PDB file of C-alpha atoms in Angstrom:
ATOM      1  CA  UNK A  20       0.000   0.000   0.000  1.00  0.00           C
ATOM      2  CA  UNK A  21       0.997   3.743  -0.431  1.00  0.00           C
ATOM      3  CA  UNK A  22       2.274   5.878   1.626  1.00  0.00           C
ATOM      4  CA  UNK A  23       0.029   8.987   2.190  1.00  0.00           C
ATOM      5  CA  UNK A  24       1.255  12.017   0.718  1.00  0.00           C
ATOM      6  CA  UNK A  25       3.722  13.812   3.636  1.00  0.00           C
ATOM      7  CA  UNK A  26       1.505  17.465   3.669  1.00  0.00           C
ATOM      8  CA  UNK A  27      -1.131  15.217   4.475  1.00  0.00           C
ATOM      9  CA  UNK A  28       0.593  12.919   7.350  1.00  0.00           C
ATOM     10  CA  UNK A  29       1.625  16.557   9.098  1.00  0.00           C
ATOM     11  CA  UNK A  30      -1.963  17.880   8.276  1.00  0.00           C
ATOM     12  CA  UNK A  31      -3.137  14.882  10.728  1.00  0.00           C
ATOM     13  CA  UNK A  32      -0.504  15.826  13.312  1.00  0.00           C
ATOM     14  CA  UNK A  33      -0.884  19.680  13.554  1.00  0.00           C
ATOM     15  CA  UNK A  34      -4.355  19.639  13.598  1.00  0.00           C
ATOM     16  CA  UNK A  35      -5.643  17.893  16.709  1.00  0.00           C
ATOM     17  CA  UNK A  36      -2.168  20.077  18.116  1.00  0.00           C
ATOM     18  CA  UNK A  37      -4.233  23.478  17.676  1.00  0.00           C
ATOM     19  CA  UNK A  38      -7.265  22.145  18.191  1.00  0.00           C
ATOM     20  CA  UNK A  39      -5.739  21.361  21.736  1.00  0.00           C
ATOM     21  CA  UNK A  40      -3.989  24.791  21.895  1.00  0.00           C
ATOM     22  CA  UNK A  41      -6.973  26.414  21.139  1.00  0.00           C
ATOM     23  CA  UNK A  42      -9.971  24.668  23.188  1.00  0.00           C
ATOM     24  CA  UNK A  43      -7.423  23.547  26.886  1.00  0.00           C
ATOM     25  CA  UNK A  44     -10.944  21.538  27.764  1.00  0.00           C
ATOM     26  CA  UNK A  45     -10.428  18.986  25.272  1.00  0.00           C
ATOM     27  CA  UNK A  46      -6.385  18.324  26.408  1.00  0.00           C
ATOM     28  CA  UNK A  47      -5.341  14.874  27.191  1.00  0.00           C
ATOM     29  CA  UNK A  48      -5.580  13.709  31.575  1.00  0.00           C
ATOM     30  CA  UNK A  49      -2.733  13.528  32.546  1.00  0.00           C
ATOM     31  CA  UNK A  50      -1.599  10.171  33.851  1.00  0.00           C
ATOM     32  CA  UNK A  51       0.555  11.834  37.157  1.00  0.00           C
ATOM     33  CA  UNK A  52      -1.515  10.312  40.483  1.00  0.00           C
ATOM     34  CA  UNK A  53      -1.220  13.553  43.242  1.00  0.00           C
ATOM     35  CA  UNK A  54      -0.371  11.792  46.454  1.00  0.00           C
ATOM     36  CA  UNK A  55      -1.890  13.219  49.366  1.00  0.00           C
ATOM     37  CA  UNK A  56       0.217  16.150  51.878  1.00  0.00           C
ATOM     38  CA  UNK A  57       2.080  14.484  54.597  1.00  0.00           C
ATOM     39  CA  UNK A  58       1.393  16.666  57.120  1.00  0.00           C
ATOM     40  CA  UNK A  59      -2.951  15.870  56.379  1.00  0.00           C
ATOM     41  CA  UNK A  60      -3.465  19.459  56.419  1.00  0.00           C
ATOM     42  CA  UNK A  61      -7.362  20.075  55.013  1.00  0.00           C
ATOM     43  CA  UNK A  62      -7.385  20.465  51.295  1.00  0.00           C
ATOM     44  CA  UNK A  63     -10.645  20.691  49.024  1.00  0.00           C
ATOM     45  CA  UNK A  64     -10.661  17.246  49.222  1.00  0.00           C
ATOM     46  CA  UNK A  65     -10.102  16.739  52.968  1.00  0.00           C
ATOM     47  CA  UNK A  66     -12.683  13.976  53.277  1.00  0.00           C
ATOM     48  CA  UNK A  67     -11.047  11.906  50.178  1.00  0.00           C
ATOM     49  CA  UNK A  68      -7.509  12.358  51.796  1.00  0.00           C
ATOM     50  CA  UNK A  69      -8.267  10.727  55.163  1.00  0.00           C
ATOM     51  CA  UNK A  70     -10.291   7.722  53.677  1.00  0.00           C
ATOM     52  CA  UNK A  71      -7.021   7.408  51.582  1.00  0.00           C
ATOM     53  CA  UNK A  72      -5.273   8.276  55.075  1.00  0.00           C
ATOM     54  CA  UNK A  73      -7.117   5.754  56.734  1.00  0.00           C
ATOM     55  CA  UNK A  74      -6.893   2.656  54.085  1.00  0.00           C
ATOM     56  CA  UNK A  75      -2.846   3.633  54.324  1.00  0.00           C
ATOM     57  CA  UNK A  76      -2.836   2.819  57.749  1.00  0.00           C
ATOM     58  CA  UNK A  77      -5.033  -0.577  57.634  1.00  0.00           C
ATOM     59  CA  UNK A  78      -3.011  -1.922  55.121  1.00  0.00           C
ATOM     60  CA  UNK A  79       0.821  -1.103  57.374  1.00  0.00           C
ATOM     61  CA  UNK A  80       1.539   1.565  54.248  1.00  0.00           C
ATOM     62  CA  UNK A  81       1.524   4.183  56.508  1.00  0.00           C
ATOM     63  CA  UNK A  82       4.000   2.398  58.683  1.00  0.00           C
ATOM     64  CA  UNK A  83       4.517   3.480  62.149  1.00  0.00           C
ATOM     65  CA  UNK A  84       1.971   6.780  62.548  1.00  0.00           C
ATOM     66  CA  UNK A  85       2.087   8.726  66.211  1.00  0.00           C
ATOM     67  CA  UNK A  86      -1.092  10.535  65.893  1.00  0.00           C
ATOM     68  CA  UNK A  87      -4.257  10.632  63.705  1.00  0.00           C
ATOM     69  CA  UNK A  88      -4.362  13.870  61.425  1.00  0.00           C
ATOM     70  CA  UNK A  89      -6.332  16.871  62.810  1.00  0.00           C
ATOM     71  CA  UNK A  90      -7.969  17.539  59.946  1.00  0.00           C
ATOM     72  CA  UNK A  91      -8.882  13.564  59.885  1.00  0.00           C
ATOM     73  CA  UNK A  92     -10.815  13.737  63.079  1.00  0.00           C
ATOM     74  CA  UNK A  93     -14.573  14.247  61.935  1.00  0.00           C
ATOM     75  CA  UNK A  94     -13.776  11.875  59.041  1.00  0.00           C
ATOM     76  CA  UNK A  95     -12.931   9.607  61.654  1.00  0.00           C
ATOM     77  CA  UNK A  96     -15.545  10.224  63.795  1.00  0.00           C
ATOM     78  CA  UNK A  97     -18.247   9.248  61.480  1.00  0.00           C
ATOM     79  CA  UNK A  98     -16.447   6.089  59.922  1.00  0.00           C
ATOM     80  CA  UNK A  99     -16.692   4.622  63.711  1.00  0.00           C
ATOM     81  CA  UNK A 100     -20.421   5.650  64.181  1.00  0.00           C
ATOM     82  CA  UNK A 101     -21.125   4.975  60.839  1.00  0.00           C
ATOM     83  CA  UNK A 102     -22.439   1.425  58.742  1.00  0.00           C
ATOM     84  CA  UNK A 103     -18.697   1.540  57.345  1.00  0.00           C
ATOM     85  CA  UNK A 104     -17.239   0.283  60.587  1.00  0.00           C
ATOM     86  CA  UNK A 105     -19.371  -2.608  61.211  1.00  0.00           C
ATOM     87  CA  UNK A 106     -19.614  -3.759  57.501  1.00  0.00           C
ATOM     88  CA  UNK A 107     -15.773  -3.754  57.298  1.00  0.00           C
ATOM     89  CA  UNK A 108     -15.549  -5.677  60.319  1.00  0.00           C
ATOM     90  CA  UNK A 109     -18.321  -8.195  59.286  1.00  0.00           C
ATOM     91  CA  UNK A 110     -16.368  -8.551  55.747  1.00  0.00           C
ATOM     92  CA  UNK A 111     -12.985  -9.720  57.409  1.00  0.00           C
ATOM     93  CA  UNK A 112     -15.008 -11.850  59.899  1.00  0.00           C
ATOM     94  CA  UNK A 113     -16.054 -13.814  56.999  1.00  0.00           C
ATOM     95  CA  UNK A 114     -13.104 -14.068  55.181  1.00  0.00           C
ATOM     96  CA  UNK A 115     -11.476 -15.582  58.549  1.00  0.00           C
ATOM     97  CA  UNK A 116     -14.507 -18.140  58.497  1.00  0.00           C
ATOM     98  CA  UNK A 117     -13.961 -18.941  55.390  1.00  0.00           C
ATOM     99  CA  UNK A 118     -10.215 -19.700  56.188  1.00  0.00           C
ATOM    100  CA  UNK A 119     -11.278 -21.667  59.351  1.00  0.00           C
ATOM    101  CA  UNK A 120     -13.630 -24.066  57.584  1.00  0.00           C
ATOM    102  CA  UNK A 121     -10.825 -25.516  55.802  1.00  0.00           C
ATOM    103  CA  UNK A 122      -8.485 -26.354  58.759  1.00  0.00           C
ATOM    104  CA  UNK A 123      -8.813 -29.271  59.677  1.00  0.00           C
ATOM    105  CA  UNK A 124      -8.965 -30.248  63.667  1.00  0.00           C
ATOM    106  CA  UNK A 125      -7.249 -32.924  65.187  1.00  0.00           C
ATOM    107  CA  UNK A 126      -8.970 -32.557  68.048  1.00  0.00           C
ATOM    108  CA  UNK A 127      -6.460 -32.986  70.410  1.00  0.00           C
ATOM    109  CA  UNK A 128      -7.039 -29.541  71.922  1.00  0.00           C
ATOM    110  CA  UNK A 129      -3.599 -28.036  70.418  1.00  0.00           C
ATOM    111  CA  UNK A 130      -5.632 -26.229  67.613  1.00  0.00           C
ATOM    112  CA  UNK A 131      -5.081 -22.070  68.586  1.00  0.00           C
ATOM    113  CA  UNK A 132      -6.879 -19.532  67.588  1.00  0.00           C
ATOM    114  CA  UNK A 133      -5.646 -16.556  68.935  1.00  0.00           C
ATOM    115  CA  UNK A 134      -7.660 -12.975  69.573  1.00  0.00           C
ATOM    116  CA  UNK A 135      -6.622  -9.861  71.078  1.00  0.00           C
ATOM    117  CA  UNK A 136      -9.268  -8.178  73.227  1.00  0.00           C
ATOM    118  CA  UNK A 137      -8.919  -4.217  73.236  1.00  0.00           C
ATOM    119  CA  UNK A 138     -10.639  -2.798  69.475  1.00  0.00           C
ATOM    120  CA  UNK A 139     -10.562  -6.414  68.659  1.00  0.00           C
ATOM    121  CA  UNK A 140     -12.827  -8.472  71.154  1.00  0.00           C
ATOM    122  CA  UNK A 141     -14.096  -5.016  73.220  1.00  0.00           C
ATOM    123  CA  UNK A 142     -14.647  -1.653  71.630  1.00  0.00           C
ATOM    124  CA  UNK A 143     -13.519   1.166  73.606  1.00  0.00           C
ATOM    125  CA  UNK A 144     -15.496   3.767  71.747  1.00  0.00           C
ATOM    126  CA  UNK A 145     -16.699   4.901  74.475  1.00  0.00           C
ATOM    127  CA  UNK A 146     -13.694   6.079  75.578  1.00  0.00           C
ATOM    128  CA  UNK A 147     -12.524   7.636  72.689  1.00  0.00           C
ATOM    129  CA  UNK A 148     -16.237   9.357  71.846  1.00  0.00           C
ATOM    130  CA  UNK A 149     -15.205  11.711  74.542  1.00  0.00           C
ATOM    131  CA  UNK A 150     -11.153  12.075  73.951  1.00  0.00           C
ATOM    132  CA  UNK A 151     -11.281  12.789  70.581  1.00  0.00           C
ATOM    133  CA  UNK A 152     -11.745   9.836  68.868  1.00  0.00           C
ATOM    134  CA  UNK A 153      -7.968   8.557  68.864  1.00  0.00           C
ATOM    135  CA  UNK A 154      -4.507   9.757  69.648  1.00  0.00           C
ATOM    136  CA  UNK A 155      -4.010  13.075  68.471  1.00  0.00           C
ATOM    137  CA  UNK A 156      -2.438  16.162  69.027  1.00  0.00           C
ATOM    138  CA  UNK A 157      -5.066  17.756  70.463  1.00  0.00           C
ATOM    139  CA  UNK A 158      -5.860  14.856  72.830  1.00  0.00           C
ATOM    140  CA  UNK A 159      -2.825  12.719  73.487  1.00  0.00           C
ATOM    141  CA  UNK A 160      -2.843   9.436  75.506  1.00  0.00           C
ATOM    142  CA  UNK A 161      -3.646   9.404  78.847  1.00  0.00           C
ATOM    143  CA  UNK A 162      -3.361   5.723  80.165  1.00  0.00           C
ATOM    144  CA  UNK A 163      -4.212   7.025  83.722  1.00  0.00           C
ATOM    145  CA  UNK A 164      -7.762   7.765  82.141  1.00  0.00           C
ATOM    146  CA  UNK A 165      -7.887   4.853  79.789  1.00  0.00           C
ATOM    147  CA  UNK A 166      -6.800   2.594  82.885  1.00  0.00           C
ATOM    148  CA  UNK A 167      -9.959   3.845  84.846  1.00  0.00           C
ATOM    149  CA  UNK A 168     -12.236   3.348  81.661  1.00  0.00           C
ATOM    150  CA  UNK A 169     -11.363  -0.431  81.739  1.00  0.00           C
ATOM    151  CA  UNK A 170     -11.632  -1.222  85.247  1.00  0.00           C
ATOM    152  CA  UNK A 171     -14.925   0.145  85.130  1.00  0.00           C
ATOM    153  CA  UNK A 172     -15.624  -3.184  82.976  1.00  0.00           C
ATOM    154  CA  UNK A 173     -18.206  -2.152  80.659  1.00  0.00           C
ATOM    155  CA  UNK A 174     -16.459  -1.803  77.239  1.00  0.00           C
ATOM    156  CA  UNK A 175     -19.269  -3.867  74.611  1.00  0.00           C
ATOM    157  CA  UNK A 176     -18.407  -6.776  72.308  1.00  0.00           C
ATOM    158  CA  UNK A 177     -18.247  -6.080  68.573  1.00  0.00           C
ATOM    159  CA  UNK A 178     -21.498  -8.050  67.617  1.00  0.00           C
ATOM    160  CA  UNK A 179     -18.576  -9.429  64.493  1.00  0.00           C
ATOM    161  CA  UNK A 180     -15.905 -10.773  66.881  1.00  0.00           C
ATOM    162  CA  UNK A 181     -18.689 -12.262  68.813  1.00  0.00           C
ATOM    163  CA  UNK A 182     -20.314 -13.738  65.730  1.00  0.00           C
ATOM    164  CA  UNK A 183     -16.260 -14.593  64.471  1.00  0.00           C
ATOM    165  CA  UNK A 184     -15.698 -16.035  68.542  1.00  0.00           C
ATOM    166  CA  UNK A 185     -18.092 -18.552  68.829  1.00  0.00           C
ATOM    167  CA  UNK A 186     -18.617 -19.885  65.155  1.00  0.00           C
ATOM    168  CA  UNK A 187     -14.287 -20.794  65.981  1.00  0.00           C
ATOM    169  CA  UNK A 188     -15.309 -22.437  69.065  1.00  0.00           C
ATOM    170  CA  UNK A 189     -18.326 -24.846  67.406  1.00  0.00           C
ATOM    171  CA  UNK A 190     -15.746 -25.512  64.492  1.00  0.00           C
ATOM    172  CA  UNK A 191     -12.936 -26.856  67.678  1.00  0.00           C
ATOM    173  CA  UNK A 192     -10.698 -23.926  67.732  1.00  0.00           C
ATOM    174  CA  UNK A 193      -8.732 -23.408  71.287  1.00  0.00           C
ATOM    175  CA  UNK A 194      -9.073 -19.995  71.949  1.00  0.00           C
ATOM    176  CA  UNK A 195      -6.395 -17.859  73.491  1.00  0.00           C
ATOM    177  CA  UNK A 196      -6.404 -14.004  74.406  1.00  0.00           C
ATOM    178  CA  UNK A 197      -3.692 -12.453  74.174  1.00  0.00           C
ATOM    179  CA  UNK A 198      -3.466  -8.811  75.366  1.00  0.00           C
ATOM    180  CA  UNK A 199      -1.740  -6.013  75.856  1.00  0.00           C
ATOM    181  CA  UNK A 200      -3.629  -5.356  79.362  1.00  0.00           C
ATOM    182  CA  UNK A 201      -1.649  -5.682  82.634  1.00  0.00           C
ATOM    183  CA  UNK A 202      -1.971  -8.756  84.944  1.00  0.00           C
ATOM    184  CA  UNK A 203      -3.733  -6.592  87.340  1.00  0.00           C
ATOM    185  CA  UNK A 204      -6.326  -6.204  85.304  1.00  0.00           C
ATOM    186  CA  UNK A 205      -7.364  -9.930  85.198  1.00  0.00           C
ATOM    187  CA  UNK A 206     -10.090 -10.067  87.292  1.00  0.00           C
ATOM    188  CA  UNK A 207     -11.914  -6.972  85.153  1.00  0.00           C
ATOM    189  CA  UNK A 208     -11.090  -8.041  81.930  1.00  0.00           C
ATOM    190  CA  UNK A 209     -12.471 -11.766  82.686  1.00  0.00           C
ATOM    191  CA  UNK A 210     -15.764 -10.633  84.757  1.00  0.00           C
ATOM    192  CA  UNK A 211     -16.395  -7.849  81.127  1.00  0.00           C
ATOM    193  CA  UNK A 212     -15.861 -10.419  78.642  1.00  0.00           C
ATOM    194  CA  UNK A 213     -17.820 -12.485  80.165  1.00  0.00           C
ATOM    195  CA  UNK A 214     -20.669 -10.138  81.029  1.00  0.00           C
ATOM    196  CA  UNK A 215     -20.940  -9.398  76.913  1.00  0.00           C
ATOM    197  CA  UNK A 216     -21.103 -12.742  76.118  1.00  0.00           C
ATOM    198  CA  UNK A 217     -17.434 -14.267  76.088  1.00  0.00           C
ATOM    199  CA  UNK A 218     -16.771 -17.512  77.041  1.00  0.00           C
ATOM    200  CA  UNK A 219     -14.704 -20.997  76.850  1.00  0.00           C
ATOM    201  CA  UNK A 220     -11.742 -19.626  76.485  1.00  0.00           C
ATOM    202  CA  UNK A 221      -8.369 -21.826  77.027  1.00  0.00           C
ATOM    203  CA  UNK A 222      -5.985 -19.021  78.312  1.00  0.00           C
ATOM    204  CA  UNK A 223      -5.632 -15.206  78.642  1.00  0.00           C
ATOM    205  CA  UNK A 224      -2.541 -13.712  78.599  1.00  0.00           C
ATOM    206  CA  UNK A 225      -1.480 -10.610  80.063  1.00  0.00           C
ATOM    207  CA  UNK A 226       1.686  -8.780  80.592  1.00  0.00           C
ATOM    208  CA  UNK A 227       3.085  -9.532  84.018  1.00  0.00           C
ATOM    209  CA  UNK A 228       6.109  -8.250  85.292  1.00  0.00           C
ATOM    210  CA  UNK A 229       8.487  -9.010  82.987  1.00  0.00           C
ATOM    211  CA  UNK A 230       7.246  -7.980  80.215  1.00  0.00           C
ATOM    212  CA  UNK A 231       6.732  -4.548  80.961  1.00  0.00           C
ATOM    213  CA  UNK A 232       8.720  -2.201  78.515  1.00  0.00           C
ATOM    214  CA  UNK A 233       8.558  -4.662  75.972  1.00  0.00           C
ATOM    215  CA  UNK A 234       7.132  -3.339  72.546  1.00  0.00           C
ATOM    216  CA  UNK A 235       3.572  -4.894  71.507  1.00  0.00           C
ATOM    217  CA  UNK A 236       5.555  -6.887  68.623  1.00  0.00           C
ATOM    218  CA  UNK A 237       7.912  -8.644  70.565  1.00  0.00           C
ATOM    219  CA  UNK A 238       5.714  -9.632  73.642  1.00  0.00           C
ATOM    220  CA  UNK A 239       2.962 -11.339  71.786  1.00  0.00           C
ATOM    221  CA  UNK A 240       6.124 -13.333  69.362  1.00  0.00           C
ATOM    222  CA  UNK A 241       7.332 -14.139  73.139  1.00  0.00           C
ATOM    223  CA  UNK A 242       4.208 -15.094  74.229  1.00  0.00           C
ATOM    224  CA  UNK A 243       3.343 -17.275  70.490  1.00  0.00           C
ATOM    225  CA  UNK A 244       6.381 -18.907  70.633  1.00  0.00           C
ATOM    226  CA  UNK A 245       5.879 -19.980  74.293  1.00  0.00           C
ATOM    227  CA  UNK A 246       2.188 -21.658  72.885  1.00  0.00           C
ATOM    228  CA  UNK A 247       4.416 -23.340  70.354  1.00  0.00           C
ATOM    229  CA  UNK A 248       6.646 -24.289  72.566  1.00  0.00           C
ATOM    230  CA  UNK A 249       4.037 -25.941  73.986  1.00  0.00           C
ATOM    231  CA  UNK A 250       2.646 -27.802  70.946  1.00  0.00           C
ATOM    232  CA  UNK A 251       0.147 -25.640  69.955  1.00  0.00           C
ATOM    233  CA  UNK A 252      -0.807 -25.214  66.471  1.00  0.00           C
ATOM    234  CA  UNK A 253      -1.408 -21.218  65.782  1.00  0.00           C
ATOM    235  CA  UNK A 254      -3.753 -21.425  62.685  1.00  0.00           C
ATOM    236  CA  UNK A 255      -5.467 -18.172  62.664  1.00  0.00           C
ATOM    237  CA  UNK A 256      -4.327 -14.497  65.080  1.00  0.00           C
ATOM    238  CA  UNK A 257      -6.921 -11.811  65.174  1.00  0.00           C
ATOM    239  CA  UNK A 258      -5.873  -7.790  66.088  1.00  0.00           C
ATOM    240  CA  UNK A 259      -6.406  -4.710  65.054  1.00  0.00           C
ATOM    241  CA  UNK A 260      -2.641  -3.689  65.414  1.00  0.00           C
ATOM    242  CA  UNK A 261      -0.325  -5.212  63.239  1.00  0.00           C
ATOM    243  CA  UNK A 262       2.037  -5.724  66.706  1.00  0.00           C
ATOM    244  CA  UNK A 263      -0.788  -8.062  67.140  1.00  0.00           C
ATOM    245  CA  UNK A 264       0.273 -10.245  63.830  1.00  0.00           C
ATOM    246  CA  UNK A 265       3.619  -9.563  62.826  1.00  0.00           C
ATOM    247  CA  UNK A 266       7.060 -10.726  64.407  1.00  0.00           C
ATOM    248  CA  UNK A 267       7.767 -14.257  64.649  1.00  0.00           C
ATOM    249  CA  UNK A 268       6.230 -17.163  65.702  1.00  0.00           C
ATOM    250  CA  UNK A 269       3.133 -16.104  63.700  1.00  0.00           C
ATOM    251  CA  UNK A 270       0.165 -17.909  62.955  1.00  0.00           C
ATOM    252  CA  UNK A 271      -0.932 -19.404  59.582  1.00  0.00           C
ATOM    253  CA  UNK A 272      -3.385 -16.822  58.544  1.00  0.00           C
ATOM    254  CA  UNK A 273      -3.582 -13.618  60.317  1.00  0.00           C
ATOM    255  CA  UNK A 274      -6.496 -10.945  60.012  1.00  0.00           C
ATOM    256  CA  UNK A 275      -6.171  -7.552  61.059  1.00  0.00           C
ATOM    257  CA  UNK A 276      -9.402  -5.652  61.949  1.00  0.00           C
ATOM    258  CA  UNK A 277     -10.122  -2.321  61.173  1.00  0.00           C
ATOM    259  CA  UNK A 278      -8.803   0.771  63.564  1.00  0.00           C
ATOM    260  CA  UNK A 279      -7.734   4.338  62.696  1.00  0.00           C
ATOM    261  CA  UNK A 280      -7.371   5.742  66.329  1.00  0.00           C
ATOM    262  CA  UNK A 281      -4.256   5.081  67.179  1.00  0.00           C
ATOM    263  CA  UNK A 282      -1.030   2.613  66.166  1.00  0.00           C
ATOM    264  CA  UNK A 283       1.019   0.492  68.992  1.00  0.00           C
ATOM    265  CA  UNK A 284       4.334  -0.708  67.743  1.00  0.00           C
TER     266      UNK A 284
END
């Protein structure tokens, strides 16, 4: 076949090229993503940031965070009083279901499943409805007031975990909490979970003595590899801080639940 004539071939070139010059509307998108500002100062498109912000953070992109955004707090705020919350939740509970089904139990009792209790088993909205909905700037930590909030022992079950909890134990899961909670808070922590609907478990672990000072991450490995140890089979871990999961001595499917208040290491 022919070659077109070359006036012509430039013709089809220059054209569309003023035709762009002259109408900007009809220019090409560019393909450059714009990240969102470090520093989650409010834009335009604050909202659309912090849901960005927030899926950052539940997926470990964000990496070790100290404080959730000011300009993320509202945005926060009505994802945990919101349907968002519970459906994520009630998504991941499945998935882990789905997982568990195909495990199959010896039933020699050595089959873990292990949960951590604080955002995971208990919600502690409650608390943070009235200190800002996480750790900010604005409203650091205070674990003098968080203390007094759990020995109060009312913190409610997530009606997922519950759901998640007991569908584990019909299928022969051992279940084990393991939290960051102090020792001395044993007798609380057993008498609330309970109260909401908790029950059967095998152990609970809490920090005692020496493990104070220890980072989330390497006390629960410490405490997995003791179960191990033990000849315990850790099939499936359940946290919503990736301390919870990651490390060593992990389990064989782990499933981190949704929270965008604050980040233990």
């Amino acid at each position: 076949m022919a070659s077109p004539p070359r006036a012509l071939s430039v013709s089809f070139f220059v054209l569309p090229l003023l035709a762009l010059l002259i109408n900007p509307a009809t220019s090409i998108r560019t393909s450059i993503i714009k990240l969102p500002r470090r520093d989650g100062s409010r834009s335009a498109a604050a909202d659309t940031y912090c849901e960005s912000w927030r899926l950052a953070v539940e997926t470990n992109n964000a990496g070790t965070w100290d404080v959730l955004p000011s300009s993320c707090v509202d945005s926060v705020a009505r994802y945990l009083n919101g349907d968002q919350y519970g459906s994520d939740y009630d998504v991941i509970v499945d998935y882990a279901l789905a997982f568990a089904k195909t495990v199959k139990i010896s039933g020699d009792g050595k089959d873990v499943w292990i949960f951590d209790i604080d955002e995971t088993l208990l919600t502690n909205i409650g608390y943070y409805k009235n200190h800002g909905y996480g750790v900010s700037r604005s409203e650091p930590f205070d674990s003098k007031s968080f203390n007094e909030w759990v020995v109060q022992g009312t913190a409610p079950a997530f009606a997922a975990s519950l759901r998640m909890y007991n569908a584990l134990k019909k299928l022969g899961f051992t279940i084990v909490l393991l939290t960051g909670r102090d020792e001395d808070q044993r007798n609380v922590t057993e008498i609330n979970l309970r109260d909401v609907g908790y029950s059967g478990w095998e152990r609970l672990i809490l920090r005692g003595p020496d493990d104070q000072g220890k980072s989330a991450t390497n006390y629960k490995s410490e405490q997995r590899s003791k179960l191990i140890d033990q000849g315990f089979k850790i099939h499936g871990n359940t946290g919503d801080q990736w301390s919870d999961l990651l490390g060593f001595a992990v389990a064989d499917r782990s499933f981190k639940v949704p929270n965008p208040m604050y980040y233990i290491p």
